[in-house]
Amino acid sequence: MKSHQTTQTMKPATAAKKLGVYLEATPAEFQEGVVSRTELNALQVDPPEWLRELRRNGPHPRPVVAAKLGISIAGLARGGVTEALTTEQIDALKRDRPDWLDTERATQAEVRKEAVRIKEKNAERGGQPRRPRS
């Protein structure tokens, strides 16, 4: 008996997320079809010009914008950024350094410090998670 392997496919939104691009900025044929795992791998290994352009100049999805600014996605929302931004807009924010961005960067730095502290504390305990009290 021969087993038939089905091709794994994903919705365009999932593929765009994995590629780190804003779905609405991708070509119509990408948005309207399905993407196979093989096609996704090919896009990652040898990106076409439209993908290189989106990665370079945007518009970028919120997770990418947040990472480029060094803040959380929630921090973007608190700062009033709800839409995708281009690289130029991100660079302008970095240059202008609005108060909310400085505040969110400080908050993110504290979150990272706390995560390191917790990780070190867990390592001291031998990696055992803390049991809840009864």
Tab-separated table of N, CA and C in Angstrom:
chain	number	residue	atom	x	y	z
A	1	MET	N	0.836	-1.171	0.000
A	1	MET	CA	0.000	0.000	0.000
A	1	MET	C	0.890	1.246	0.000
A	2	LYS	N	0.550	2.179	-0.817
A	2	LYS	CA	1.326	3.401	-0.949
A	2	LYS	C	0.634	4.515	-0.168
A	3	SER	N	1.396	5.199	0.685
A	3	SER	CA	0.772	6.285	1.435
A	3	SER	C	0.879	7.573	0.625
A	4	HIS	N	-0.193	8.305	0.622
A	4	HIS	CA	-0.218	9.580	-0.084
A	4	HIS	C	0.025	10.683	0.924
A	5	GLN	N	1.088	11.426	0.696
A	5	GLN	CA	1.388	12.528	1.593
A	5	GLN	C	0.723	13.791	1.062
A	6	THR	N	-0.078	14.402	1.907
A	6	THR	CA	-0.749	15.622	1.483
A	6	THR	C	0.198	16.799	1.671
A	7	THR	N	0.062	17.763	0.796
A	7	THR	CA	0.889	18.954	0.869
A	7	THR	C	0.337	19.867	1.948
A	8	GLN	N	1.216	20.290	2.843
A	8	GLN	CA	0.791	21.233	3.885
A	8	GLN	C	0.633	22.608	3.262
A	9	THR	N	-0.500	23.225	3.519
A	9	THR	CA	-0.726	24.578	3.021
A	9	THR	C	-1.144	25.468	4.182
A	10	MET	N	-1.029	26.754	3.950
A	10	MET	CA	-1.424	27.720	4.977
A	10	MET	C	-2.101	28.899	4.305
A	11	LYS	N	-2.850	29.605	5.098
A	11	LYS	CA	-3.506	30.807	4.608
A	11	LYS	C	-2.443	31.875	4.353
A	12	PRO	N	-2.734	32.806	3.460
A	12	PRO	CA	-1.776	33.874	3.187
A	12	PRO	C	-1.391	34.672	4.439
A	13	ALA	N	-2.345	34.868	5.352
A	13	ALA	CA	-2.041	35.620	6.574
A	13	ALA	C	-0.982	34.906	7.403
A	14	THR	N	-1.080	33.588	7.485
A	14	THR	CA	-0.098	32.811	8.233
A	14	THR	C	1.261	32.888	7.554
A	15	ALA	N	1.276	32.749	6.240
A	15	ALA	CA	2.534	32.822	5.496
A	15	ALA	C	3.173	34.204	5.646
A	16	ALA	N	2.369	35.261	5.569
A	16	ALA	CA	2.896	36.619	5.721
A	16	ALA	C	3.502	36.801	7.107
A	17	LYS	N	2.825	36.261	8.113
A	17	LYS	CA	3.340	36.362	9.477
A	17	LYS	C	4.687	35.650	9.591
A	18	LYS	N	4.795	34.461	9.016
A	18	LYS	CA	6.044	33.711	9.052
A	18	LYS	C	7.147	34.415	8.279
A	19	LEU	N	6.777	35.150	7.238
A	19	LEU	CA	7.756	35.893	6.441
A	19	LEU	C	8.079	37.260	7.047
A	20	GLY	N	7.288	37.678	8.038
A	20	GLY	CA	7.519	38.960	8.688
A	20	GLY	C	7.125	40.157	7.841
A	21	VAL	N	6.062	39.988	7.037
A	21	VAL	CA	5.612	41.087	6.183
A	21	VAL	C	4.138	41.382	6.436
A	22	TYR	N	3.732	42.571	6.059
A	22	TYR	CA	2.362	43.039	6.215
A	22	TYR	C	1.530	42.487	5.056
A	23	LEU	N	0.549	41.659	5.360
A	23	LEU	CA	-0.232	40.965	4.338
A	23	LEU	C	-0.823	41.907	3.297
A	24	GLU	N	-1.399	43.018	3.738
A	24	GLU	CA	-2.079	43.927	2.817
A	24	GLU	C	-1.120	44.561	1.802
A	25	ALA	N	0.185	44.494	2.068
A	25	ALA	CA	1.167	45.074	1.146
A	25	ALA	C	1.722	44.043	0.165
A	26	THR	N	1.325	42.787	0.326
A	26	THR	CA	1.821	41.739	-0.573
A	26	THR	C	1.036	41.764	-1.886
A	27	PRO	N	1.585	41.163	-2.945
A	27	PRO	CA	0.857	41.128	-4.225
A	27	PRO	C	-0.475	40.386	-4.103
A	28	ALA	N	-1.416	40.754	-4.951
A	28	ALA	CA	-2.760	40.170	-4.913
A	28	ALA	C	-2.723	38.650	-5.045
A	29	GLU	N	-1.859	38.116	-5.914
A	29	GLU	CA	-1.814	36.656	-6.084
A	29	GLU	C	-1.368	35.945	-4.806
A	30	PHE	N	-0.549	36.615	-4.001
A	30	PHE	CA	-0.141	36.040	-2.714
A	30	PHE	C	-1.320	36.067	-1.741
A	31	GLN	N	-2.042	37.176	-1.702
A	31	GLN	CA	-3.163	37.354	-0.773
A	31	GLN	C	-4.340	36.442	-1.089
A	32	GLU	N	-4.514	36.092	-2.341
A	32	GLU	CA	-5.706	35.357	-2.758
A	32	GLU	C	-5.528	33.845	-2.783
A	33	GLY	N	-4.307	33.376	-2.753
A	33	GLY	CA	-4.073	31.931	-2.854
A	33	GLY	C	-3.778	31.296	-1.513
A	34	VAL	N	-3.314	30.071	-1.585
A	34	VAL	CA	-2.789	29.399	-0.401
A	34	VAL	C	-1.311	29.177	-0.646
A	35	VAL	N	-0.560	29.038	0.423
A	35	VAL	CA	0.886	28.888	0.317
A	35	VAL	C	1.265	27.533	0.886
A	36	SER	N	1.967	26.757	0.103
A	36	SER	CA	2.420	25.452	0.584
A	36	SER	C	3.687	25.641	1.407
A	37	ARG	N	3.996	24.652	2.202
A	37	ARG	CA	5.224	24.685	3.003
A	37	ARG	C	6.436	24.809	2.079
A	38	THR	N	6.403	24.125	0.938
A	38	THR	CA	7.502	24.178	-0.027
A	38	THR	C	7.646	25.588	-0.596
A	39	GLU	N	6.514	26.214	-0.931
A	39	GLU	CA	6.552	27.584	-1.450
A	39	GLU	C	7.083	28.556	-0.398
A	40	LEU	N	6.667	28.388	0.854
A	40	LEU	CA	7.143	29.247	1.929
A	40	LEU	C	8.656	29.110	2.081
A	41	ASN	N	9.143	27.876	2.079
A	41	ASN	CA	10.581	27.652	2.197
A	41	ASN	C	11.331	28.309	1.044
A	42	ALA	N	10.778	28.202	-0.161
A	42	ALA	CA	11.409	28.823	-1.333
A	42	ALA	C	11.436	30.350	-1.193
A	43	LEU	N	10.358	30.931	-0.672
A	43	LEU	CA	10.316	32.379	-0.460
A	43	LEU	C	11.350	32.814	0.574
A	44	GLN	N	11.566	31.989	1.584
A	44	GLN	CA	12.542	32.327	2.622
A	44	GLN	C	13.975	32.207	2.107
A	45	VAL	N	14.238	31.175	1.313
A	45	VAL	CA	15.587	30.928	0.814
A	45	VAL	C	15.963	31.906	-0.295
A	46	ASP	N	15.053	32.127	-1.226
A	46	ASP	CA	15.325	32.998	-2.369
A	46	ASP	C	14.155	33.955	-2.559
A	47	PRO	N	14.084	35.008	-1.724
A	47	PRO	CA	12.929	35.903	-1.782
A	47	PRO	C	12.856	36.666	-3.105
A	48	PRO	N	11.645	36.764	-3.678
A	48	PRO	CA	11.473	37.574	-4.890
A	48	PRO	C	11.645	39.057	-4.544
A	49	GLU	N	11.738	39.877	-5.550
A	49	GLU	CA	11.984	41.309	-5.345
A	49	GLU	C	10.907	41.955	-4.475
A	50	TRP	N	9.619	41.604	-4.663
A	50	TRP	CA	8.562	42.225	-3.862
A	50	TRP	C	8.753	41.934	-2.381
A	51	LEU	N	9.228	40.737	-2.048
A	51	LEU	CA	9.439	40.379	-0.648
A	51	LEU	C	10.660	41.112	-0.083
A	52	ARG	N	11.724	41.193	-0.858
A	52	ARG	CA	12.906	41.935	-0.406
A	52	ARG	C	12.563	43.401	-0.176
A	53	GLU	N	11.760	43.965	-1.073
A	53	GLU	CA	11.348	45.365	-0.960
A	53	GLU	C	10.499	45.594	0.294
A	54	LEU	N	9.547	44.692	0.550
A	54	LEU	CA	8.708	44.825	1.753
A	54	LEU	C	9.542	44.723	3.020
A	55	ARG	N	10.475	43.790	3.050
A	55	ARG	CA	11.325	43.632	4.235
A	55	ARG	C	12.226	44.851	4.436
A	56	ARG	N	12.645	45.446	3.350
A	56	ARG	CA	13.559	46.585	3.411
A	56	ARG	C	12.820	47.868	3.788
A	57	ASN	N	11.695	48.148	3.117
A	57	ASN	CA	11.032	49.452	3.262
A	57	ASN	C	9.651	49.417	3.892
A	58	GLY	N	9.055	48.236	4.014
A	58	GLY	CA	7.737	48.130	4.599
A	58	GLY	C	6.646	48.437	3.600
A	59	PRO	N	5.444	48.616	4.058
A	59	PRO	CA	5.048	48.741	5.462
A	59	PRO	C	5.260	47.431	6.226
A	60	HIS	N	5.627	47.594	7.495
A	60	HIS	CA	5.936	46.459	8.350
A	60	HIS	C	4.758	46.173	9.289
A	61	PRO	N	4.509	44.896	9.603
A	61	PRO	CA	3.451	44.569	10.566
A	61	PRO	C	3.872	45.009	11.974
A	62	ARG	N	2.900	45.125	12.846
A	62	ARG	CA	3.161	45.629	14.197
A	62	ARG	C	4.252	44.878	14.956
A	63	PRO	N	4.324	43.527	14.884
A	63	PRO	CA	5.416	42.859	15.611
A	63	PRO	C	6.804	43.299	15.122
A	64	VAL	N	6.937	43.540	13.833
A	64	VAL	CA	8.220	43.994	13.283
A	64	VAL	C	8.483	45.435	13.710
A	65	VAL	N	7.461	46.275	13.666
A	65	VAL	CA	7.605	47.672	14.091
A	65	VAL	C	8.035	47.716	15.555
A	66	ALA	N	7.359	46.937	16.396
A	66	ALA	CA	7.696	46.910	17.817
A	66	ALA	C	9.143	46.474	18.026
A	67	ALA	N	9.561	45.432	17.328
A	67	ALA	CA	10.940	44.944	17.469
A	67	ALA	C	11.948	46.003	17.020
A	68	LYS	N	11.672	46.673	15.916
A	68	LYS	CA	12.589	47.695	15.409
A	68	LYS	C	12.681	48.885	16.368
A	69	LEU	N	11.601	49.154	17.097
A	69	LEU	CA	11.600	50.262	18.057
A	69	LEU	C	12.071	49.826	19.447
A	70	GLY	N	12.187	48.522	19.664
A	70	GLY	CA	12.635	48.022	20.963
A	70	GLY	C	11.573	48.098	22.038
A	71	ILE	N	10.315	47.931	21.631
A	71	ILE	CA	9.202	47.981	22.581
A	71	ILE	C	8.259	46.814	22.308
A	72	SER	N	7.221	46.696	23.131
A	72	SER	CA	6.233	45.633	22.944
A	72	SER	C	5.128	46.092	21.992
A	73	ILE	N	4.351	45.125	21.530
A	73	ILE	CA	3.199	45.459	20.681
A	73	ILE	C	2.189	46.280	21.488
A	74	ALA	N	2.025	45.929	22.756
A	74	ALA	CA	1.121	46.705	23.618
A	74	ALA	C	1.635	48.140	23.767
A	75	GLY	N	2.950	48.289	23.824
A	75	GLY	CA	3.546	49.625	23.904
A	75	GLY	C	3.243	50.449	22.669
A	76	LEU	N	3.217	49.791	21.516
A	76	LEU	CA	2.835	50.492	20.287
A	76	LEU	C	1.416	51.034	20.415
A	77	ALA	N	0.524	50.187	20.896
A	77	ALA	CA	-0.877	50.601	21.040
A	77	ALA	C	-0.990	51.753	22.032
A	78	ARG	N	-0.266	51.650	23.148
A	78	ARG	CA	-0.307	52.744	24.126
A	78	ARG	C	0.235	54.029	23.535
A	79	GLY	N	1.166	53.911	22.596
A	79	GLY	CA	1.725	55.087	21.930
A	79	GLY	C	0.863	55.596	20.792
A	80	GLY	N	-0.250	54.912	20.527
A	80	GLY	CA	-1.175	55.349	19.488
A	80	GLY	C	-0.843	54.808	18.098
A	81	VAL	N	0.100	53.862	18.013
A	81	VAL	CA	0.458	53.285	16.718
A	81	VAL	C	-0.364	52.021	16.526
A	82	THR	N	-1.320	52.089	15.620
A	82	THR	CA	-2.204	50.945	15.393
A	82	THR	C	-2.079	50.400	13.974
A	83	GLU	N	-1.383	51.102	13.116
A	83	GLU	CA	-1.244	50.704	11.724
A	83	GLU	C	0.181	50.260	11.437
A	84	ALA	N	0.347	49.611	10.302
A	84	ALA	CA	1.681	49.239	9.837
A	84	ALA	C	2.464	50.513	9.524
A	85	LEU	N	3.777	50.469	9.758
A	85	LEU	CA	4.624	51.620	9.469
A	85	LEU	C	5.704	51.241	8.467
A	86	THR	N	6.149	52.227	7.707
A	86	THR	CA	7.257	52.007	6.787
A	86	THR	C	8.567	52.174	7.551
A	87	THR	N	9.650	51.739	6.940
A	87	THR	CA	10.972	51.908	7.547
A	87	THR	C	11.251	53.388	7.779
A	88	GLU	N	10.857	54.220	6.836
A	88	GLU	CA	11.058	55.669	6.961
A	88	GLU	C	10.315	56.225	8.182
A	89	GLN	N	9.078	55.775	8.399
A	89	GLN	CA	8.308	56.237	9.557
A	89	GLN	C	8.935	55.747	10.865
A	90	ILE	N	9.437	54.526	10.862
A	90	ILE	CA	10.096	53.979	12.050
A	90	ILE	C	11.355	54.777	12.362
A	91	ASP	N	12.142	55.053	11.321
A	91	ASP	CA	13.364	55.843	11.504
A	91	ASP	C	13.050	57.238	12.028
A	92	ALA	N	11.946	57.833	11.553
A	92	ALA	CA	11.544	59.163	12.029
A	92	ALA	C	11.194	59.114	13.518
A	93	LEU	N	10.498	58.054	13.940
A	93	LEU	CA	10.172	57.909	15.366
A	93	LEU	C	11.448	57.771	16.202
A	94	LYS	N	12.392	56.991	15.708
A	94	LYS	CA	13.662	56.830	16.424
A	94	LYS	C	14.400	58.164	16.531
A	95	ARG	N	14.351	58.936	15.464
A	95	ARG	CA	15.025	60.234	15.440
A	95	ARG	C	14.337	61.233	16.366
A	96	ASP	N	13.006	61.297	16.274
A	96	ASP	CA	12.231	62.287	17.030
A	96	ASP	C	12.094	61.930	18.507
A	97	ARG	N	12.189	60.653	18.810
A	97	ARG	CA	12.078	60.133	20.171
A	97	ARG	C	10.954	60.780	20.980
A	98	PRO	N	9.705	60.506	20.599
A	98	PRO	CA	8.592	61.053	21.393
A	98	PRO	C	8.636	60.477	22.819
A	99	ASP	N	8.039	61.186	23.740
A	99	ASP	CA	8.059	60.774	25.151
A	99	ASP	C	7.532	59.354	25.339
A	100	TRP	N	6.450	59.017	24.628
A	100	TRP	CA	5.867	57.685	24.805
A	100	TRP	C	6.856	56.591	24.405
A	101	LEU	N	7.686	56.850	23.398
A	101	LEU	CA	8.657	55.845	22.959
A	101	LEU	C	9.731	55.634	24.029
A	102	ASP	N	10.217	56.721	24.602
A	102	ASP	CA	11.201	56.590	25.689
A	102	ASP	C	10.610	55.834	26.875
A	103	THR	N	9.363	56.141	27.203
A	103	THR	CA	8.685	55.458	28.312
A	103	THR	C	8.545	53.969	28.025
A	104	GLU	N	8.120	53.634	26.813
A	104	GLU	CA	7.931	52.224	26.452
A	104	GLU	C	9.254	51.468	26.384
A	105	ARG	N	10.304	52.128	25.924
A	105	ARG	CA	11.621	51.478	25.907
A	105	ARG	C	12.094	51.196	27.327
A	106	ALA	N	11.859	52.125	28.236
A	106	ALA	CA	12.237	51.915	29.638
A	106	ALA	C	11.427	50.765	30.234
A	107	THR	N	10.145	50.730	29.929
A	107	THR	CA	9.287	49.641	30.410
A	107	THR	C	9.784	48.304	29.880
A	108	GLN	N	10.114	48.253	28.595
A	108	GLN	CA	10.600	47.009	27.988
A	108	GLN	C	11.923	46.584	28.613
A	109	ALA	N	12.782	47.538	28.922
A	109	ALA	CA	14.059	47.217	29.568
A	109	ALA	C	13.819	46.592	30.942
A	110	GLU	N	12.850	47.123	31.683
A	110	GLU	CA	12.510	46.566	32.993
A	110	GLU	C	11.951	45.156	32.861
A	111	VAL	N	11.106	44.943	31.862
A	111	VAL	CA	10.526	43.617	31.629
A	111	VAL	C	11.636	42.614	31.337
A	112	ARG	N	12.596	43.000	30.512
A	112	ARG	CA	13.713	42.105	30.180
A	112	ARG	C	14.562	41.803	31.410
A	113	LYS	N	14.820	42.841	32.222
A	113	LYS	CA	15.608	42.625	33.450
A	113	LYS	C	14.892	41.648	34.381
A	114	GLU	N	13.594	41.805	34.511
A	114	GLU	CA	12.809	40.922	35.373
A	114	GLU	C	12.823	39.495	34.837
A	115	ALA	N	12.730	39.338	33.528
A	115	ALA	CA	12.768	37.999	32.928
A	115	ALA	C	14.109	37.327	33.202
A	116	VAL	N	15.201	38.080	33.121
A	116	VAL	CA	16.523	37.535	33.425
A	116	VAL	C	16.601	37.145	34.902
A	117	ARG	N	16.076	38.010	35.779
A	117	ARG	CA	16.100	37.720	37.221
A	117	ARG	C	15.349	36.426	37.523
A	118	ILE	N	14.193	36.255	36.925
A	118	ILE	CA	13.385	35.055	37.151
A	118	ILE	C	14.105	33.824	36.610
A	119	LYS	N	14.697	33.947	35.448
A	119	LYS	CA	15.423	32.829	34.852
A	119	LYS	C	16.593	32.408	35.739
A	120	GLU	N	17.323	33.388	36.262
A	120	GLU	CA	18.453	33.085	37.151
A	120	GLU	C	17.967	32.450	38.446
A	121	LYS	N	16.871	32.946	38.966
A	121	LYS	CA	16.314	32.386	40.195
A	121	LYS	C	15.892	30.936	39.984
A	122	ASN	N	15.262	30.662	38.848
A	122	ASN	CA	14.872	29.285	38.522
A	122	ASN	C	16.086	28.394	38.343
A	123	ALA	N	17.147	28.918	37.753
A	123	ALA	CA	18.370	28.137	37.560
A	123	ALA	C	18.996	27.781	38.913
A	124	GLU	N	18.944	28.719	39.861
A	124	GLU	CA	19.475	28.457	41.210
A	124	GLU	C	18.698	27.349	41.903
A	125	ARG	N	17.417	27.272	41.625
A	125	ARG	CA	16.559	26.257	42.219
A	125	ARG	C	16.670	24.924	41.500
A	126	GLY	N	17.552	24.863	40.515
A	126	GLY	CA	17.702	23.629	39.767
A	126	GLY	C	16.684	23.491	38.662
A	127	GLY	N	16.160	24.624	38.215
A	127	GLY	CA	15.214	24.596	37.104
A	127	GLY	C	13.830	24.127	37.483
A	128	GLN	N	13.594	23.877	38.767
A	128	GLN	CA	12.280	23.416	39.194
A	128	GLN	C	11.307	24.591	39.246
A	129	PRO	N	10.170	24.457	38.572
A	129	PRO	CA	9.187	25.539	38.652
A	129	PRO	C	8.624	25.633	40.063
A	130	ARG	N	8.241	26.812	40.428
A	130	ARG	CA	7.693	27.047	41.751
A	130	ARG	C	6.318	26.432	41.856
A	131	ARG	N	6.094	25.707	42.925
A	131	ARG	CA	4.778	25.073	43.132
A	131	ARG	C	3.843	26.069	43.810
A	132	PRO	N	2.600	26.083	43.385
A	132	PRO	CA	1.644	26.988	44.033
A	132	PRO	C	1.378	26.546	45.482
A	133	ARG	N	1.123	27.514	46.304
A	133	ARG	CA	0.807	27.206	47.704
A	133	ARG	C	-0.614	26.681	47.807
A	134	SER	N	-0.826	25.777	48.740
A	134	SER	CA	-2.174	25.205	48.942
A	134	SER	C	-2.967	26.030	49.895
